Amino acid sequence: WRPWSCDLRLYSDADLKKCVEEKGYAKPEARGDSIMQFFNQYVQMRFGGLGNVAWGDKTVVFTNFGLTHSVWHDSDEEWRERVETGVYAKKLEGYDVGVWVFGPFMAAERESGCTAGRFRRFREIGEDKIKEDGWLGPVDWVGVSMALSAEMSTALDGMHVVGPSMKVLFHMAVHQICA
């Protein structure tokens, strides 16, 4: 797959092994809400299948800061306060490298607060502060997941997107730590 506006590097196992050994990374993991739990399964499968790797001690986390649940439960003001006070990342302290994953596209509005527009607004509220705090990204997964989000969601809810777009997300996220 090659988007018209850019090239997306697809990382082979050899590429991943070279990256973690040269940069001294421990096995990366994904944290956040239920969407990131699905993503973590894919991250663990890809990095776990590298065979004999000289893992380092530099910890890496990919996260969405539980944003889907925040969009569902929090007001704009509550999210803004969580971002400004650093509470959004408190449970993630102790990682050396953090990558913010933003998405997927919300195709179905399963819950009244979980809408694509509200999701985008929460990104706008937090983006500057999250970058200022040293997080890489955001890895914008919205466009990649838009076309297939209703058909490729595990709960057929337009939110828990897996399949091809999650594989693309993997390469986008790994690019943040390996490029």
PDB file of C-alpha atoms in Angstrom:
ATOM      1  CA  TRP A   1       0.000   0.000   0.000  1.00  0.00           C
ATOM      2  CA  ARG A   2       1.419   3.379  -0.954  1.00  0.00           C
ATOM      3  CA  PRO A   3      -0.504   6.575  -0.199  1.00  0.00           C
ATOM      4  CA  TRP A   4      -0.351   9.275  -2.859  1.00  0.00           C
ATOM      5  CA  SER A   5       1.091  11.894  -0.553  1.00  0.00           C
ATOM      6  CA  CYS A   6       3.962   9.958   0.992  1.00  0.00           C
ATOM      7  CA  ASP A   7       5.829   6.694   1.196  1.00  0.00           C
ATOM      8  CA  LEU A   8       5.147   4.386   4.100  1.00  0.00           C
ATOM      9  CA  ARG A   9       8.038   2.159   4.978  1.00  0.00           C
ATOM     10  CA  LEU A  10       6.970  -1.372   5.801  1.00  0.00           C
ATOM     11  CA  TYR A  11       9.310  -2.736   8.457  1.00  0.00           C
ATOM     12  CA  SER A  12      10.470  -6.308   7.931  1.00  0.00           C
ATOM     13  CA  ASP A  13      11.581  -8.488  10.844  1.00  0.00           C
ATOM     14  CA  ALA A  14      15.197  -7.750   9.889  1.00  0.00           C
ATOM     15  CA  ASP A  15      14.441  -4.002   9.983  1.00  0.00           C
ATOM     16  CA  LEU A  16      12.809  -4.293  13.407  1.00  0.00           C
ATOM     17  CA  LYS A  17      15.691  -6.350  14.806  1.00  0.00           C
ATOM     18  CA  LYS A  18      18.254  -3.848  13.514  1.00  0.00           C
ATOM     19  CA  CYS A  19      16.276  -0.945  14.980  1.00  0.00           C
ATOM     20  CA  VAL A  20      15.890  -2.358  18.496  1.00  0.00           C
ATOM     21  CA  GLU A  21      19.513  -3.509  18.650  1.00  0.00           C
ATOM     22  CA  GLU A  22      20.983  -0.246  17.329  1.00  0.00           C
ATOM     23  CA  LYS A  23      18.781   1.963  19.502  1.00  0.00           C
ATOM     24  CA  GLY A  24      18.942  -0.231  22.599  1.00  0.00           C
ATOM     25  CA  TYR A  25      15.202  -0.739  22.941  1.00  0.00           C
ATOM     26  CA  ALA A  26      13.478  -3.214  25.178  1.00  0.00           C
ATOM     27  CA  LYS A  27      10.460  -4.903  23.600  1.00  0.00           C
ATOM     28  CA  PRO A  28       7.915  -2.108  22.910  1.00  0.00           C
ATOM     29  CA  GLU A  29       4.390  -2.300  24.240  1.00  0.00           C
ATOM     30  CA  ALA A  30       1.100  -0.507  23.689  1.00  0.00           C
ATOM     31  CA  ARG A  31      -0.994   0.926  26.518  1.00  0.00           C
ATOM     32  CA  GLY A  32      -4.250   2.818  26.739  1.00  0.00           C
ATOM     33  CA  ASP A  33      -7.851   1.781  26.274  1.00  0.00           C
ATOM     34  CA  SER A  34      -9.365  -1.316  24.668  1.00  0.00           C
ATOM     35  CA  ILE A  35      -8.303  -0.291  21.159  1.00  0.00           C
ATOM     36  CA  MET A  36      -4.681  -0.202  22.309  1.00  0.00           C
ATOM     37  CA  GLN A  37      -5.053  -3.639  23.896  1.00  0.00           C
ATOM     38  CA  PHE A  38      -5.804  -5.003  20.427  1.00  0.00           C
ATOM     39  CA  PHE A  39      -2.871  -3.060  19.038  1.00  0.00           C
ATOM     40  CA  ASN A  40      -0.595  -4.429  21.770  1.00  0.00           C
ATOM     41  CA  GLN A  41      -1.398  -7.971  20.650  1.00  0.00           C
ATOM     42  CA  TYR A  42      -0.118  -7.084  17.191  1.00  0.00           C
ATOM     43  CA  VAL A  43       2.944  -5.250  18.584  1.00  0.00           C
ATOM     44  CA  GLN A  44       3.818  -8.273  20.742  1.00  0.00           C
ATOM     45  CA  MET A  45       3.339 -10.656  17.834  1.00  0.00           C
ATOM     46  CA  ARG A  46       5.638  -8.661  15.546  1.00  0.00           C
ATOM     47  CA  PHE A  47       8.394  -7.943  18.078  1.00  0.00           C
ATOM     48  CA  GLY A  48       8.004 -11.328  19.769  1.00  0.00           C
ATOM     49  CA  GLY A  49       8.609 -13.119  16.498  1.00  0.00           C
ATOM     50  CA  LEU A  50      12.042 -11.626  15.856  1.00  0.00           C
ATOM     51  CA  GLY A  51      13.951 -14.604  17.173  1.00  0.00           C
ATOM     52  CA  ASN A  52      17.352 -14.039  18.769  1.00  0.00           C
ATOM     53  CA  VAL A  53      17.454 -10.310  19.580  1.00  0.00           C
ATOM     54  CA  ALA A  54      19.837  -8.431  21.837  1.00  0.00           C
ATOM     55  CA  TRP A  55      17.155  -6.423  23.636  1.00  0.00           C
ATOM     56  CA  GLY A  56      18.260  -3.213  25.286  1.00  0.00           C
ATOM     57  CA  ASP A  57      16.886  -1.500  28.359  1.00  0.00           C
ATOM     58  CA  LYS A  58      15.345   1.614  26.767  1.00  0.00           C
ATOM     59  CA  THR A  59      11.596   1.230  27.281  1.00  0.00           C
ATOM     60  CA  VAL A  60       9.127   2.185  24.561  1.00  0.00           C
ATOM     61  CA  VAL A  61       5.367   2.658  24.801  1.00  0.00           C
ATOM     62  CA  PHE A  62       2.772   3.393  22.151  1.00  0.00           C
ATOM     63  CA  THR A  63      -0.331   4.951  23.701  1.00  0.00           C
ATOM     64  CA  ASN A  64      -3.545   6.769  22.996  1.00  0.00           C
ATOM     65  CA  PHE A  65      -3.754   7.930  26.628  1.00  0.00           C
ATOM     66  CA  GLY A  66      -7.128   6.199  26.899  1.00  0.00           C
ATOM     67  CA  LEU A  67      -8.505   8.951  24.705  1.00  0.00           C
ATOM     68  CA  THR A  68     -11.438   6.909  23.412  1.00  0.00           C
ATOM     69  CA  HIS A  69     -12.682   6.456  26.969  1.00  0.00           C
ATOM     70  CA  SER A  70     -12.034  10.123  27.739  1.00  0.00           C
ATOM     71  CA  VAL A  71     -14.093  11.155  24.714  1.00  0.00           C
ATOM     72  CA  TRP A  72     -16.818   8.845  25.964  1.00  0.00           C
ATOM     73  CA  HIS A  73     -16.826  10.019  29.605  1.00  0.00           C
ATOM     74  CA  ASP A  74     -15.073  13.393  30.002  1.00  0.00           C
ATOM     75  CA  SER A  75     -16.161  16.887  29.139  1.00  0.00           C
ATOM     76  CA  ASP A  76     -13.861  19.125  27.105  1.00  0.00           C
ATOM     77  CA  GLU A  77     -12.915  20.877  30.342  1.00  0.00           C
ATOM     78  CA  GLU A  78     -12.094  17.621  32.138  1.00  0.00           C
ATOM     79  CA  TRP A  79      -9.831  16.486  29.270  1.00  0.00           C
ATOM     80  CA  ARG A  80      -8.161  19.916  29.123  1.00  0.00           C
ATOM     81  CA  GLU A  81      -7.466  19.731  32.881  1.00  0.00           C
ATOM     82  CA  ARG A  82      -6.046  16.189  32.570  1.00  0.00           C
ATOM     83  CA  VAL A  83      -3.736  17.388  29.800  1.00  0.00           C
ATOM     84  CA  GLU A  84      -2.636  20.600  31.522  1.00  0.00           C
ATOM     85  CA  THR A  85      -1.871  18.851  34.825  1.00  0.00           C
ATOM     86  CA  GLY A  86      -0.126  15.896  33.175  1.00  0.00           C
ATOM     87  CA  VAL A  87      -2.611  13.410  34.624  1.00  0.00           C
ATOM     88  CA  TYR A  88      -3.211  12.004  31.126  1.00  0.00           C
ATOM     89  CA  ALA A  89       0.255  10.402  31.190  1.00  0.00           C
ATOM     90  CA  LYS A  90       0.755   9.754  34.897  1.00  0.00           C
ATOM     91  CA  LYS A  91       0.210   5.996  34.656  1.00  0.00           C
ATOM     92  CA  LEU A  92       2.813   5.841  31.884  1.00  0.00           C
ATOM     93  CA  GLU A  93       5.729   7.252  33.865  1.00  0.00           C
ATOM     94  CA  GLY A  94       8.889   5.230  33.657  1.00  0.00           C
ATOM     95  CA  TYR A  95       9.052   4.845  29.882  1.00  0.00           C
ATOM     96  CA  ASP A  96      12.062   6.242  28.026  1.00  0.00           C
ATOM     97  CA  VAL A  97      10.327   6.739  24.681  1.00  0.00           C
ATOM     98  CA  GLY A  98       6.621   7.454  24.257  1.00  0.00           C
ATOM     99  CA  VAL A  99       4.658   7.575  21.023  1.00  0.00           C
ATOM    100  CA  TRP A 100       1.178   9.077  20.938  1.00  0.00           C
ATOM    101  CA  VAL A 101      -1.226   7.169  18.683  1.00  0.00           C
ATOM    102  CA  PHE A 102      -4.305   9.133  17.615  1.00  0.00           C
ATOM    103  CA  GLY A 103      -7.273   7.279  16.159  1.00  0.00           C
ATOM    104  CA  PRO A 104      -8.997   5.330  14.802  1.00  0.00           C
ATOM    105  CA  PHE A 105     -11.775   7.035  12.894  1.00  0.00           C
ATOM    106  CA  MET A 106     -15.075   6.775  14.749  1.00  0.00           C
ATOM    107  CA  ALA A 107     -17.402   5.364  12.082  1.00  0.00           C
ATOM    108  CA  ALA A 108     -20.275   4.455  14.354  1.00  0.00           C
ATOM    109  CA  GLU A 109     -21.479   6.461  17.278  1.00  0.00           C
ATOM    110  CA  ARG A 110     -22.038   3.578  19.676  1.00  0.00           C
ATOM    111  CA  GLU A 111     -22.018   5.921  22.645  1.00  0.00           C
ATOM    112  CA  SER A 112     -23.435   9.431  22.547  1.00  0.00           C
ATOM    113  CA  GLY A 113     -20.070  11.096  23.266  1.00  0.00           C
ATOM    114  CA  CYS A 114     -17.969   8.992  20.903  1.00  0.00           C
ATOM    115  CA  THR A 115     -18.135  10.960  17.695  1.00  0.00           C
ATOM    116  CA  ALA A 116     -15.491  11.709  15.093  1.00  0.00           C
ATOM    117  CA  GLY A 117     -15.849  15.457  15.643  1.00  0.00           C
ATOM    118  CA  ARG A 118     -15.475  15.210  19.410  1.00  0.00           C
ATOM    119  CA  PHE A 119     -12.477  12.915  19.012  1.00  0.00           C
ATOM    120  CA  ARG A 120     -10.817  15.501  16.743  1.00  0.00           C
ATOM    121  CA  ARG A 121     -11.624  18.289  19.232  1.00  0.00           C
ATOM    122  CA  PHE A 122      -9.938  16.355  22.059  1.00  0.00           C
ATOM    123  CA  ARG A 123      -6.837  16.026  19.890  1.00  0.00           C
ATOM    124  CA  GLU A 124      -6.812  19.790  19.309  1.00  0.00           C
ATOM    125  CA  ILE A 125      -7.142  20.414  23.051  1.00  0.00           C
ATOM    126  CA  GLY A 126      -4.193  18.197  23.961  1.00  0.00           C
ATOM    127  CA  GLU A 127      -1.800  18.155  21.022  1.00  0.00           C
ATOM    128  CA  ASP A 128       0.504  21.079  21.871  1.00  0.00           C
ATOM    129  CA  LYS A 129       0.917  20.127  25.533  1.00  0.00           C
ATOM    130  CA  ILE A 130       1.454  16.435  24.774  1.00  0.00           C
ATOM    131  CA  LYS A 131       4.202  17.280  22.275  1.00  0.00           C
ATOM    132  CA  GLU A 132       5.704  19.775  24.727  1.00  0.00           C
ATOM    133  CA  ASP A 133       5.868  16.970  27.292  1.00  0.00           C
ATOM    134  CA  GLY A 134       8.171  15.026  24.959  1.00  0.00           C
ATOM    135  CA  TRP A 135       5.836  12.512  23.365  1.00  0.00           C
ATOM    136  CA  LEU A 136       6.520  11.573  19.740  1.00  0.00           C
ATOM    137  CA  GLY A 137       3.673  11.828  17.256  1.00  0.00           C
ATOM    138  CA  PRO A 138       0.817  11.983  17.049  1.00  0.00           C
ATOM    139  CA  VAL A 139       0.676   9.003  14.744  1.00  0.00           C
ATOM    140  CA  ASP A 140      -2.555   9.924  12.965  1.00  0.00           C
ATOM    141  CA  TRP A 141      -4.441   6.704  12.352  1.00  0.00           C
ATOM    142  CA  VAL A 142      -7.741   8.382  11.497  1.00  0.00           C
ATOM    143  CA  GLY A 143      -7.310   8.588   7.720  1.00  0.00           C
ATOM    144  CA  VAL A 144      -5.949   5.077   7.405  1.00  0.00           C
ATOM    145  CA  SER A 145      -8.818   3.546   9.369  1.00  0.00           C
ATOM    146  CA  MET A 146     -11.609   5.655   7.864  1.00  0.00           C
ATOM    147  CA  ALA A 147     -12.446   3.484   4.863  1.00  0.00           C
ATOM    148  CA  LEU A 148     -12.644   0.194   6.745  1.00  0.00           C
ATOM    149  CA  SER A 149     -13.580   1.172  10.292  1.00  0.00           C
ATOM    150  CA  ALA A 150     -17.162  -0.101  10.182  1.00  0.00           C
ATOM    151  CA  GLU A 151     -16.319  -3.371   8.422  1.00  0.00           C
ATOM    152  CA  MET A 152     -13.045  -4.139  10.217  1.00  0.00           C
ATOM    153  CA  SER A 153     -14.008  -3.479  13.825  1.00  0.00           C
ATOM    154  CA  THR A 154     -13.990  -6.445  16.173  1.00  0.00           C
ATOM    155  CA  ALA A 155     -17.280  -5.570  17.819  1.00  0.00           C
ATOM    156  CA  LEU A 156     -18.798  -4.224  14.581  1.00  0.00           C
ATOM    157  CA  ASP A 157     -19.098  -0.960  16.481  1.00  0.00           C
ATOM    158  CA  GLY A 158     -16.964   1.291  14.267  1.00  0.00           C
ATOM    159  CA  MET A 159     -14.491   1.833  17.092  1.00  0.00           C
ATOM    160  CA  HIS A 160     -12.434  -1.309  17.739  1.00  0.00           C
ATOM    161  CA  VAL A 161     -10.663  -1.319  14.381  1.00  0.00           C
ATOM    162  CA  VAL A 162      -8.304  -4.190  13.561  1.00  0.00           C
ATOM    163  CA  GLY A 163      -7.075  -5.806  10.365  1.00  0.00           C
ATOM    164  CA  PRO A 164      -5.292  -3.966   7.556  1.00  0.00           C
ATOM    165  CA  SER A 165      -5.489  -0.495   9.078  1.00  0.00           C
ATOM    166  CA  MET A 166      -3.982  -1.746  12.351  1.00  0.00           C
ATOM    167  CA  LYS A 167      -1.094  -3.237  10.397  1.00  0.00           C
ATOM    168  CA  VAL A 168      -0.541   0.153   8.759  1.00  0.00           C
ATOM    169  CA  LEU A 169      -0.700   1.769  12.201  1.00  0.00           C
ATOM    170  CA  PHE A 170       2.093  -0.556  13.327  1.00  0.00           C
ATOM    171  CA  HIS A 171       4.417   0.641  10.578  1.00  0.00           C
ATOM    172  CA  MET A 172       3.490   4.287  11.199  1.00  0.00           C
ATOM    173  CA  ALA A 173       4.180   3.938  14.936  1.00  0.00           C
ATOM    174  CA  VAL A 174       7.424   2.009  14.465  1.00  0.00           C
ATOM    175  CA  HIS A 175       8.618   4.704  12.069  1.00  0.00           C
ATOM    176  CA  GLN A 176       8.469   7.153  14.998  1.00  0.00           C
ATOM    177  CA  ILE A 177      11.003   5.110  16.970  1.00  0.00           C
ATOM    178  CA  CYS A 178      13.140   3.644  14.189  1.00  0.00           C
ATOM    179  CA  ALA A 179      13.524   6.344  11.512  1.00  0.00           C
TER     180      ALA A 179
END
